[in-house]
Coordinates of C-alpha atoms and ligand atoms in Angstrom, one line a residue:
Chain A
X299 CA 109.5 141.0 26.8
X300 CA 109.3 141.0 22.6
X301 CA 105.7 139.5 21.6
X302 CA 104.7 139.1 18.3
X303 CA 101.6 139.9 16.5
X304 CA 99.4 140.0 18.9
X305 CA 96.7 138.3 16.9
X306 CA 99.0 135.2 17.3
X307 CA 98.7 134.8 20.5
X308 CA 95.6 132.8 22.6
X309 CA 94.4 135.1 25.3
X310 CA 93.6 133.0 28.1
X311 CA 89.8 132.9 28.5
X312 CA 90.0 131.2 24.5
X313 CA 87.7 127.6 24.8
X314 CA 88.3 125.1 22.3
X315 CA 85.5 124.4 20.3
X316 CA 86.1 120.6 18.9
X317 CA 87.3 119.0 21.6
X318 CA 90.9 120.7 20.9
X319 CA 92.1 118.8 18.2
X320 CA 95.2 119.7 16.9
X321 CA 95.3 121.1 13.1
X322 CA 98.8 120.9 11.6
X323 CA 100.6 123.8 10.1
X324 CA 99.5 124.0 6.8
X325 CA 102.1 124.7 4.0
X326 CA 100.5 125.7 0.7
X327 CA 103.5 126.6 -1.3
X328 CA 104.3 122.7 -0.9
X329 CA 101.1 122.5 -3.0
X330 CA 102.1 124.9 -5.5
X331 CA 105.0 123.1 -6.0
X332 CA 104.0 119.6 -6.7
X333 CA 101.5 121.1 -9.1
X334 CA 104.3 123.1 -11.3
X335 CA 106.7 119.5 -11.3
X336 CA 103.7 117.7 -12.4
X337 CA 103.1 120.3 -15.0
X338 CA 106.2 120.0 -16.6
X339 CA 106.7 116.3 -16.5
X340 CA 104.0 116.0 -18.7
X341 CA 105.3 118.5 -21.0
X342 CA 108.5 116.3 -21.0
X343 CA 106.5 112.9 -21.7
X344 CA 104.7 115.1 -24.1
X345 CA 108.1 115.6 -26.2
X346 CA 109.9 112.2 -25.5
X347 CA 106.3 110.7 -26.7
X348 CA 105.6 113.1 -30.0
X349 CA 109.1 114.2 -31.5
X350 CA 110.0 112.1 -34.1
X351 CA 113.7 112.6 -34.1
X352 CA 114.5 110.9 -30.4
X353 CA 113.0 107.4 -32.6
X354 CA 111.6 105.8 -29.4
X355 CA 111.3 102.8 -31.9
X356 CA 115.1 102.4 -32.4
X357 CA 115.8 102.6 -28.6
X358 CA 113.7 99.9 -27.9
X359 CA 115.3 97.7 -30.6
X360 CA 119.0 98.4 -29.9
X361 CA 118.3 98.2 -25.7
X362 CA 119.2 94.2 -25.5
X363 CA 121.6 94.5 -28.8
X364 CA 124.2 91.9 -28.1
X365 CA 127.4 94.0 -28.4
X366 CA 125.4 96.6 -26.1
X367 CA 124.2 93.2 -23.5
X368 CA 128.4 92.6 -23.7
X369 CA 129.1 96.2 -22.9
X370 CA 127.0 96.5 -19.7
X371 CA 128.4 92.8 -18.5
X372 CA 132.0 94.5 -18.6
X373 CA 131.1 97.8 -17.2
X374 CA 129.7 95.9 -14.2
X375 CA 132.4 93.7 -13.9
X376 CA 135.1 96.6 -14.2
X377 CA 133.4 98.7 -11.9
X378 CA 132.5 95.5 -8.9
X379 CA 136.1 94.5 -9.5
X380 CA 137.8 97.9 -9.4
X381 CA 135.4 99.4 -6.4
X382 CA 136.7 96.0 -4.4
X383 CA 140.6 96.8 -4.9
X384 CA 140.0 100.6 -4.1
X385 CA 138.0 99.5 -1.0
X386 CA 140.3 97.0 0.3
X387 CA 143.7 99.2 -0.8
X388 CA 142.6 102.2 0.3
X389 CA 141.4 101.2 3.9
X390 CA 145.1 99.3 3.7
X391 CA 146.8 102.9 2.9
X392 CA 144.6 104.6 5.2
X393 CA 145.6 102.6 7.9
X394 CA 149.1 102.8 7.2
X395 CA 148.7 106.6 7.3
X396 CA 147.4 106.9 10.4
X397 CA 149.8 104.3 12.2
X398 CA 152.4 106.1 14.1
X399 CA 154.9 104.3 12.1
X400 CA 156.8 107.3 9.9
X401 CA 157.4 105.3 6.5
X402 CA 154.5 103.1 6.7
X403 CA 152.5 107.2 6.5
X404 CA 155.2 108.3 4.0
X405 CA 154.7 105.2 1.7
X406 CA 150.8 106.1 1.9
X407 CA 151.0 109.5 1.7
X408 CA 153.5 109.1 -1.2
X409 CA 151.3 106.9 -3.3
X410 CA 147.9 108.7 -2.7
X411 CA 150.1 111.7 -4.0
X412 CA 151.1 109.7 -7.0
X413 CA 147.9 108.4 -8.3
X414 CA 145.9 111.4 -7.5
X415 CA 148.0 113.9 -9.2
X416 CA 148.5 111.9 -12.6
X417 CA 145.6 111.6 -14.6
X418 CA 143.1 108.3 -14.7
X419 CA 143.8 108.0 -18.4
X420 CA 147.9 108.3 -18.4
X421 CA 147.5 105.2 -15.4
X422 CA 145.3 103.3 -17.8
X423 CA 147.8 103.6 -20.3
X424 CA 150.9 103.1 -18.4
X425 CA 149.9 99.9 -17.2
X426 CA 148.9 98.7 -20.9
X427 CA 151.9 99.8 -22.5
X428 CA 154.2 98.2 -19.5
X429 CA 155.1 95.3 -21.7
X430 CA 156.5 97.8 -24.2
X431 CA 159.1 99.5 -21.5
X432 CA 159.6 95.9 -19.3
X433 CA 158.9 93.3 -21.9
X434 CA 159.4 90.9 -18.9
X435 CA 158.6 90.3 -15.4
X436 CA 161.4 88.7 -13.2
X437 CA 160.3 86.4 -10.3
X438 CA 163.1 86.2 -7.8
X439 CA 166.2 87.5 -5.6
X440 CA 166.7 91.4 -6.2
X441 CA 169.7 92.1 -7.7
X442 CA 170.4 87.7 -7.5
X443 CA 168.9 84.8 -9.4
X444 CA 165.5 84.5 -10.8
X445 CA 163.5 81.7 -10.6
X446 CA 160.4 82.8 -13.1
X447 CA 160.2 85.1 -15.5
X448 CA 156.9 85.9 -17.1
X449 CA 156.2 87.9 -20.4
X450 CA 154.7 91.4 -18.9
X451 CA 152.4 90.7 -22.1
X452 CA 150.5 87.7 -20.8
X453 CA 150.5 89.0 -17.0
X454 CA 148.8 91.6 -17.9
X455 CA 145.6 91.8 -20.6
X456 CA 143.4 94.6 -21.2
X457 CA 141.1 93.3 -19.1
X458 CA 144.3 93.3 -16.2
X459 CA 145.5 96.6 -17.1
X460 CA 141.8 98.3 -16.7
X461 CA 141.4 96.8 -13.7
X462 CA 145.3 98.1 -11.9
X463 CA 144.2 101.0 -14.1
X464 CA 140.7 102.4 -12.7
X465 CA 141.2 100.4 -9.1
X466 CA 144.7 101.7 -8.1
X467 CA 143.3 105.2 -8.8
X468 CA 140.5 104.6 -6.7
X469 CA 142.4 103.2 -4.3
X470 CA 143.9 106.5 -3.3
X471 CA 140.8 108.8 -3.5
X472 CA 139.2 105.7 -1.2
X473 CA 142.0 105.9 1.1
X474 CA 141.1 109.4 2.6
X475 CA 137.9 108.9 2.3
X476 CA 138.4 106.0 4.8
X477 CA 140.4 107.6 6.8
X478 CA 138.0 110.6 7.5
X479 CA 136.1 107.3 7.9
X480 CA 138.6 106.5 11.0
X481 CA 139.0 109.6 12.3
X482 CA 135.4 110.3 12.8
X483 CA 135.5 107.7 15.6
X484 CA 135.6 108.6 18.7
X485 CA 139.4 107.7 20.5
X486 CA 137.8 106.3 23.5
X487 CA 137.0 103.3 21.0
X488 CA 140.2 102.6 20.1
X489 CA 141.0 103.0 24.0
X490 CA 138.6 100.7 25.2
X491 CA 139.7 97.8 22.6
X492 CA 142.7 98.4 23.7
X493 CA 142.0 98.0 27.7
X494 CA 140.4 94.5 26.7
X495 CA 143.2 93.2 25.2
X496 CA 142.6 94.0 21.7
X497 CA 145.3 94.0 19.2
X498 CA 145.8 97.4 16.6
X499 CA 144.5 95.0 13.8
X500 CA 141.4 93.3 15.8
X501 CA 140.3 97.0 17.0
X502 CA 140.4 98.4 13.6
X503 CA 138.8 94.8 12.4
X504 CA 136.1 94.6 15.4
X505 CA 135.4 98.6 16.6
X506 CA 137.0 101.0 14.2
X507 CA 135.9 100.2 10.8
X508 CA 132.4 98.6 11.3
X509 CA 131.8 102.2 13.1
X510 CA 133.8 104.1 10.5
X511 CA 131.5 102.5 7.7
X512 CA 128.7 104.3 8.6
X513 CA 130.6 107.9 7.9
X514 CA 132.1 106.6 4.2
X515 CA 129.2 104.9 3.1
X516 CA 127.5 107.7 0.9
X517 CA 130.5 108.4 -0.3
X518 CA 131.9 105.7 -1.3
X519 CA 128.3 105.0 -2.9
X520 CA 129.1 108.2 -4.4
X521 CA 132.5 107.2 -6.1
X522 CA 130.8 103.7 -7.2
X523 CA 128.3 105.6 -9.2
X524 CA 131.3 107.8 -11.0
X525 CA 133.1 104.7 -11.3
X526 CA 130.2 103.1 -13.3
X527 CA 130.5 106.0 -16.3
X528 CA 134.6 107.0 -15.3
X529 CA 134.7 102.7 -16.4
X530 CA 133.9 103.9 -20.4
X531 CA 137.6 105.2 -20.1
X532 CA 138.8 101.6 -20.8
X533 CA 138.4 102.0 -24.6
X534 CA 141.6 103.6 -24.4
X535 CA 143.2 99.8 -23.5
X536 CA 140.5 98.6 -26.3
X537 CA 138.3 97.3 -24.3
X538 CA 134.2 98.3 -25.5
X539 CA 132.3 98.9 -22.3
X540 CA 128.2 100.2 -22.6
X541 CA 128.8 103.3 -23.8
X542 CA 131.8 102.5 -26.6
X543 CA 129.4 100.3 -27.5
X544 CA 126.6 102.0 -28.2
X545 CA 129.1 104.8 -29.8
X546 CA 130.3 102.0 -32.0
X547 CA 126.6 101.6 -33.1
X548 CA 126.2 105.0 -33.9
X549 CA 129.2 105.3 -35.5
X550 CA 127.9 103.1 -38.3
X551 CA 124.4 104.6 -38.3
X552 CA 124.5 107.8 -37.0
X553 CA 121.8 107.6 -34.9
X554 CA 122.9 109.3 -31.7
X555 CA 120.3 110.3 -30.0
X556 CA 118.5 106.9 -29.6
X557 CA 121.9 105.0 -28.7
X558 CA 122.8 107.6 -25.8
X559 CA 119.3 107.4 -24.4
X560 CA 120.3 103.3 -24.4
X561 CA 123.7 104.2 -23.0
X562 CA 121.9 106.2 -20.6
X563 CA 118.8 103.9 -19.7
X564 CA 121.1 101.6 -18.5
X565 CA 123.3 103.8 -16.2
X566 CA 120.6 105.0 -14.6
X567 CA 119.2 101.4 -14.2
X568 CA 122.3 100.4 -12.7
X569 CA 122.5 103.3 -10.5
X570 CA 118.8 103.0 -9.1
X571 CA 120.2 99.3 -8.2
X572 CA 123.6 100.8 -6.2
X573 CA 121.0 103.4 -5.0
X574 CA 118.8 100.6 -3.2
X575 CA 121.7 98.6 -2.2
X576 CA 123.2 101.7 -0.1
X577 CA 119.8 102.5 1.5
X578 CA 119.4 99.2 2.8
X579 CA 123.2 99.0 4.0
X580 CA 122.6 102.1 5.4
X581 CA 119.5 100.9 7.3
X582 CA 121.7 97.9 8.6
X583 CA 124.5 99.9 9.9
X584 CA 121.9 102.6 11.4
X585 CA 120.3 99.7 13.9
X586 CA 122.3 100.2 16.4
X587 CA 121.7 104.2 16.7
X588 CA 117.8 104.3 15.8
X589 CA 116.8 101.2 15.6
X590 CA 113.5 99.9 17.7
X591 CA 114.1 98.9 21.3
X592 CA 114.3 95.4 22.2
X593 CA 111.0 94.2 23.8
X594 CA 111.8 93.3 28.0
X595 CA 110.0 90.0 28.1
X596 CA 107.9 90.0 31.7
X597 CA 109.5 86.6 32.9
X598 CA 112.9 88.5 32.4
X599 CA 112.0 91.1 34.6
X600 CA 111.0 89.7 37.4
X601 CA 113.6 90.4 40.3
X602 CA 115.2 93.2 38.1
X603 CA 114.7 96.8 39.2
X604 CA 116.6 98.5 36.5
Chain B
X94 CA 150.0 86.1 49.9
X95 CA 152.3 89.2 51.0
X96 CA 153.9 90.6 48.1
X97 CA 151.5 94.1 46.8
X98 CA 149.6 93.5 43.3
X99 CA 150.1 96.8 42.2
X100 CA 154.0 98.7 43.0
X101 CA 154.7 101.8 41.5
X102 CA 158.1 102.6 42.1
X103 CA 159.2 106.3 41.2
X104 CA 156.8 106.6 38.4
X105 CA 157.7 109.8 36.3
X106 CA 156.0 110.7 33.0
X107 CA 155.8 114.2 30.8
X108 CA 154.1 115.4 28.1
X109 CA 156.3 117.0 26.0
X110 CA 157.6 119.8 28.5
X111 CA 155.0 119.1 30.8
X112 CA 155.8 116.6 33.7
X113 CA 152.9 115.1 34.7
X114 CA 153.7 112.6 37.0
X115 CA 156.8 113.4 39.1
X116 CA 157.8 110.0 41.0
X117 CA 154.8 108.4 42.1
X118 CA 155.6 105.9 44.9
X119 CA 152.2 103.3 45.9
X120 CA 151.6 99.8 46.6
X121 CA 148.2 98.3 46.6
X122 CA 147.4 94.2 48.3
X123 CA 145.3 92.0 46.7
X124 CA 141.7 93.2 47.4
X125 CA 142.3 96.5 48.0
X126 CA 140.1 99.3 47.5
X127 CA 142.0 102.3 47.2
X128 CA 140.6 105.8 46.4
X129 CA 142.4 108.5 44.7
X130 CA 141.4 112.4 44.9
X131 CA 142.8 115.1 43.9
X132 CA 142.3 118.1 42.0
X133 CA 142.1 118.2 38.2
X134 CA 145.3 117.8 36.0
X135 CA 147.0 116.4 39.1
X136 CA 148.0 113.4 36.8
X137 CA 145.3 110.8 38.7
X138 CA 144.2 109.7 34.9
X139 CA 147.7 109.5 33.4
X140 CA 148.4 107.5 36.5
X141 CA 145.6 104.9 35.9
X142 CA 146.1 105.2 32.3
X143 CA 150.2 104.1 32.8
X144 CA 149.5 100.7 35.2
X145 CA 148.0 99.5 31.9
X146 CA 150.4 101.1 29.9
X147 CA 147.3 103.1 27.8
X148 CA 150.3 106.2 28.7
X149 CA 153.8 104.6 28.7
X150 CA 156.0 106.0 32.1
X151 CA 159.6 107.5 30.9
X152 CA 161.3 106.7 34.5
X153 CA 160.5 104.1 37.0
X154 CA 158.6 101.2 36.9
X155 CA 154.9 99.8 37.3
X156 CA 154.3 95.6 38.7
X157 CA 151.2 94.3 38.5
X158 CA 150.8 90.3 40.1
X159 CA 154.3 90.1 39.4
X160 CA 154.6 91.5 36.0
X161 CA 156.7 94.2 35.0
X162 CA 153.6 96.5 33.3
X163 CA 155.1 97.4 29.4
X164 CA 158.7 96.3 29.6
X165 CA 161.5 93.3 29.9
X166 CA 164.3 93.1 31.9
X167 CA 167.0 90.7 31.0
X168 CA 170.7 91.0 32.0
X169 CA 170.2 94.6 33.6
X170 CA 168.8 95.8 30.2
X171 CA 165.4 97.5 29.5
X172 CA 163.3 96.2 26.4
X173 CA 159.5 97.2 25.4
X174 CA 157.3 94.4 25.1
X175 CA 156.0 93.7 22.0
X176 CA 152.2 94.7 21.2
X177 CA 150.5 91.1 21.8
X178 CA 152.6 91.0 24.9
X179 CA 151.3 94.6 26.5
X180 CA 148.0 93.4 25.1
X181 CA 148.1 89.9 27.1
X182 CA 148.6 91.9 30.3
X183 CA 146.1 94.1 29.7
X184 CA 143.6 91.5 29.6
X185 CA 144.6 90.4 33.6
X186 CA 143.2 94.4 33.8
X187 CA 139.8 95.5 33.9
X188 CA 139.4 99.4 33.2
X189 CA 136.2 101.9 33.2
X190 CA 136.1 105.3 31.9
X191 CA 134.4 108.1 32.8
X192 CA 132.9 108.0 29.1
X193 CA 132.1 104.5 29.3
X194 CA 133.5 104.0 25.8
X195 CA 130.6 100.8 25.2
X196 CA 131.3 99.7 21.8
X197 CA 128.3 101.4 20.1
X198 CA 127.5 99.3 17.3
X199 CA 127.2 96.1 19.6
X200 CA 124.4 95.1 21.8
X201 CA 125.2 94.7 25.6
X202 CA 126.2 91.3 25.3
X203 CA 128.0 91.6 22.3
X204 CA 130.4 94.6 24.4
X205 CA 130.7 91.6 26.6
X206 CA 131.5 89.3 25.0
X207 CA 134.0 90.6 22.1
X208 CA 137.3 90.0 24.1
X209 CA 136.5 86.8 25.6
X210 CA 136.0 85.7 21.9
X211 CA 138.2 87.1 19.6
X212 CA 140.9 88.0 21.8
X213 CA 140.7 84.8 24.8
X214 CA 139.2 82.8 21.7
X215 CA 136.5 81.6 24.0
X216 CA 133.7 79.6 22.1
X217 CA 130.6 82.0 21.5
X218 CA 128.2 79.8 23.9
X219 CA 130.8 79.8 26.9
X220 CA 131.4 83.6 26.5
X221 CA 127.6 84.4 26.1
X222 CA 127.1 82.3 29.3
X223 CA 129.5 83.9 31.4
X224 CA 128.2 87.8 29.9
X225 CA 124.3 86.9 30.9
X226 CA 125.9 85.8 34.3
X227 CA 128.1 89.0 34.6
X228 CA 125.0 91.1 33.1
X229 CA 122.8 89.5 36.5
X230 CA 125.6 90.1 38.7
X231 CA 125.3 94.3 37.6
X232 CA 121.8 94.0 37.7
X233 CA 121.1 94.4 34.0
X234 CA 119.5 90.6 33.1
X235 CA 116.9 91.9 30.9
X236 CA 118.7 94.3 28.8
X237 CA 121.0 92.1 27.3
X238 CA 120.1 92.8 23.6
X239 CA 119.9 96.5 23.9
X240 CA 122.3 98.4 21.9
X241 CA 124.3 101.0 24.6
X242 CA 122.2 104.3 23.3
X243 CA 119.3 102.2 24.3
X244 CA 120.6 102.5 27.6
X245 CA 120.6 105.3 30.1
X246 CA 124.5 106.4 31.6
X247 CA 123.9 104.3 34.8
X248 CA 122.9 101.2 32.6
X249 CA 125.6 102.1 30.2
X250 CA 128.7 102.8 32.8
X251 CA 127.2 99.2 34.5
X252 CA 127.8 97.0 31.3
X253 CA 131.1 99.4 31.1
X254 CA 131.8 97.3 34.3
X255 CA 130.7 94.0 32.6
X256 CA 132.5 94.0 30.1
X257 CA 136.0 94.9 32.1
X258 CA 135.1 91.8 34.1
X259 CA 134.2 89.1 31.3
X260 CA 138.1 89.1 31.3
X261 CA 138.4 87.9 34.7
X262 CA 140.9 90.5 35.7
X263 CA 142.7 90.7 39.2
X264 CA 142.8 94.2 39.0
X265 CA 140.1 96.9 38.2
X266 CA 141.0 100.8 37.4
X267 CA 138.0 103.1 37.2
X268 CA 138.5 106.7 36.1
X269 CA 136.0 109.2 37.5
X270 CA 133.3 106.1 36.4
X271 CA 130.3 108.3 37.8
X272 CA 131.3 111.5 36.6
X273 CA 129.3 112.1 33.7
X274 CA 126.4 110.7 34.9
X275 CA 123.0 112.2 36.5
X276 CA 123.0 112.4 39.9
X277 CA 120.2 110.4 40.5
X278 CA 122.0 107.5 38.5
X279 CA 125.3 107.8 40.5
X280 CA 123.5 105.1 43.0
X281 CA 123.6 102.5 41.1
X282 CA 126.6 102.3 39.6
X283 CA 128.5 102.9 43.1
X284 CA 125.9 100.3 44.5
X285 CA 127.4 98.1 41.9
X286 CA 131.5 98.8 42.7
X287 CA 130.2 98.2 46.4
X288 CA 129.1 94.4 45.5
X289 CA 132.7 94.0 43.5
X290 CA 134.4 95.3 46.3
X291 CA 132.9 93.2 48.7
X292 CA 133.3 90.4 46.7
X293 CA 137.1 90.9 46.7
X294 CA 137.9 93.0 44.0
X295 CA 141.7 95.3 44.2
X296 CA 139.9 98.1 43.1
X297 CA 141.8 101.3 42.1
X298 CA 139.2 104.2 41.4
X299 CA 139.7 107.8 40.8
X300 CA 136.6 109.4 41.9
X301 CA 135.0 112.8 43.7
X302 CA 132.7 110.8 45.3
X303 CA 134.0 111.5 49.2
X304 CA 131.3 109.1 50.5
X305 CA 132.2 106.2 48.5
X306 CA 135.6 106.7 49.6
X307 CA 134.6 107.0 53.1
X308 CA 132.5 104.0 52.8
X309 CA 133.8 101.6 50.4
X310 CA 138.3 102.1 50.7
X311 CA 140.7 100.3 52.8
X312 CA 142.6 103.5 51.6
X313 CA 142.4 107.1 50.6
X314 CA 145.5 108.3 48.4
X315 CA 145.7 112.2 48.0
X316 CA 147.4 113.3 44.7
X317 CA 148.7 116.8 44.0
X318 CA 151.3 118.2 41.5
X319 CA 151.9 114.6 40.1
X320 CA 153.2 113.1 43.3
X321 CA 151.3 111.4 46.4
X322 CA 150.7 113.9 48.9
X323 CA 149.2 111.6 51.9
X324 CA 147.6 108.3 51.9
X325 CA 146.1 106.4 54.7
X326 CA 143.2 105.1 55.9
X327 CA 139.5 106.8 54.9
X328 CA 139.4 108.6 58.4
X329 CA 142.6 109.3 58.8
X330 CA 143.0 111.2 55.0
X331 CA 139.5 112.7 55.0
X332 CA 139.0 113.6 58.5
X333 CA 142.2 114.4 60.0
X334 CA 144.7 115.6 56.6
X335 CA 147.7 116.5 57.8
X336 CA 149.1 117.9 54.4
X337 CA 147.6 121.5 53.7
X338 CA 146.9 120.6 50.4
X339 CA 145.2 117.9 51.4
X340 CA 142.8 120.1 53.7
X341 CA 142.6 122.9 51.0
X342 CA 141.2 120.1 48.4
X343 CA 139.0 118.8 50.9
X344 CA 137.4 122.0 52.2
X345 CA 136.7 122.8 48.8
X346 CA 134.7 119.3 47.8
X347 CA 133.1 118.6 51.1
Ligands
LIG737 N1 147.6 113.0 26.2 C1 148.4 114.2 26.6 N2 148.6 114.9 26.1 C2 149.2 116.2 26.8 N3 149.2 116.3 27.8 C3 148.0 115.6 28.6 C4 147.5 114.8 27.9 N4 146.7 113.6 28.7 C5 147.2 114.8 30.4 N5 147.7 115.6 29.7 C6 147.9 116.7 30.9 O1 148.7 116.1 31.9 C7 148.3 116.7 33.1 C8 147.5 115.8 34.0 O2 146.1 115.3 33.2 P1 145.5 114.0 34.0 O3 144.3 113.8 33.0 O4 145.9 113.1 34.4 O5 144.8 114.6 34.8 P2 143.3 114.3 36.5 O6 144.4 114.5 37.5 O7 143.1 112.8 35.4 O8 142.6 115.5 36.0 P3 141.1 115.5 36.5 O9 140.4 115.4 37.1 O10 140.5 116.6 35.6 O11 140.4 114.2 35.5 C9 147.1 118.0 32.7 O12 147.5 119.3 32.7 C10 146.8 117.2 31.1 O13 146.4 118.0 30.6
LIG738 MG1 140.9 112.6 34.9

């Protein structure tokens, strides 16, 4: 038998002196770490406050400036709409890929291959310039009569182009995240759902996707936070969201650093809110696994020997 | 009624090159409890899964309650049923799995009401009233709001039985319902199944519980190598097996 150093072992006759109170293991390293972080934080704050070049007065002045506010709203709108489109279409694509149907699976794989494989900038510009390749969109029977003709530029505004670019691209990434989530659910679950007469779609909606959502939530939150910043690419279709708004200001007054701080403050705030929402949802979804047991009322317990 | 509830005729099923069921013929009457015994890999689970079309058969036919499972015959041709028609057939057949397969994100009550509400379109109030009754019946009246993770294995399996009963099946299939349980929890599940049997439910039970088979079964079926080797009343098959393979198997498990 191997024995650690004899000094850490208790001899049989060792008696407790304070009624056997248990003293937890100490972690002195943690305290040293905390102290080091506090010192670093203090130095950073001092740098921020005393450095004249940062022009914190300008930061405060521009934080609520009108074009900055408009950019912030646009960033939010783009992120929300593109993510909703991405999640909905991504779910459809994931289910198509996993369906036994070869055609559906092939179409979904092709979509994912194309939209992940080409630069998002190109996709944004493609939707924006669709009007120049395809001036009118015809609704009707293919190769047959046309019922409605709509000029493409009317149908696809700057905002629509931005949403199509961001959302369709996001869907490709989302499809893979959701597919992984679905595959993480025990196959016994869909069997049990089928055995009680559920259709495949009902089983997805009520049984499989709710369970997959626990797994896919953290990566979806990741992608949403990325999207906040990725959406700045829509300047290529002429939309000034948050980052572009501050860039436009500093191109006039050359105060790059204060204005970039303005943008960062807003991005950090949005990220914080998203993180809080994520934690809330996660806690809700985990309730069934880690939640407290319900209380059994005494009246109910009578006659139930279980 | 004289017509059997379940009639399997020359059922064959292969997975790739492996022929798992090689011509199963079996008739089960209404109210009968049939225990299926056999060595691992003999095709017991596969046969059970074919009865509610979780696995599709390659040849032969399975009739349950006058319906040809999974297929439709017209003018001598056999057509596959549409998914919603298969789903409708499954509603008449309850299934209980070895690993319970409860829905972990739903409470015990919600596990039971899920299919009545979303498949049978019953009102929530009706479905819940019935679910409470079923929970009482499996002795879990006080566990309605518990999630599966908060229940013991035996309790989970009893909720699973209640879930299967919620659709008022005419036939219940059990695939080794107690094999995943700690020994001290096996009894409570077997007791629930005995109650069900004495209420007249038609049951096919794949099990290794010889004691249960002896006490509850009307008939014991011994399967090996994808065929029914012998079947008959428990006394006959368990105490006086005719076939050497049955004898060999029983010698090992008893
Ligand atoms: N989906 C499948 N794909 C391929 N082979 C399978 C599949 N399901 C079962 N088999 C094979 O079919 C054979 C019979 O399996 P089955 O599960 O019906 O046996 P069983 O009698 O229930 O055995 P056990 O007592 O171990 O549960 C086994 O050899 C198994 O490996
Ligand atoms: Mg089996």
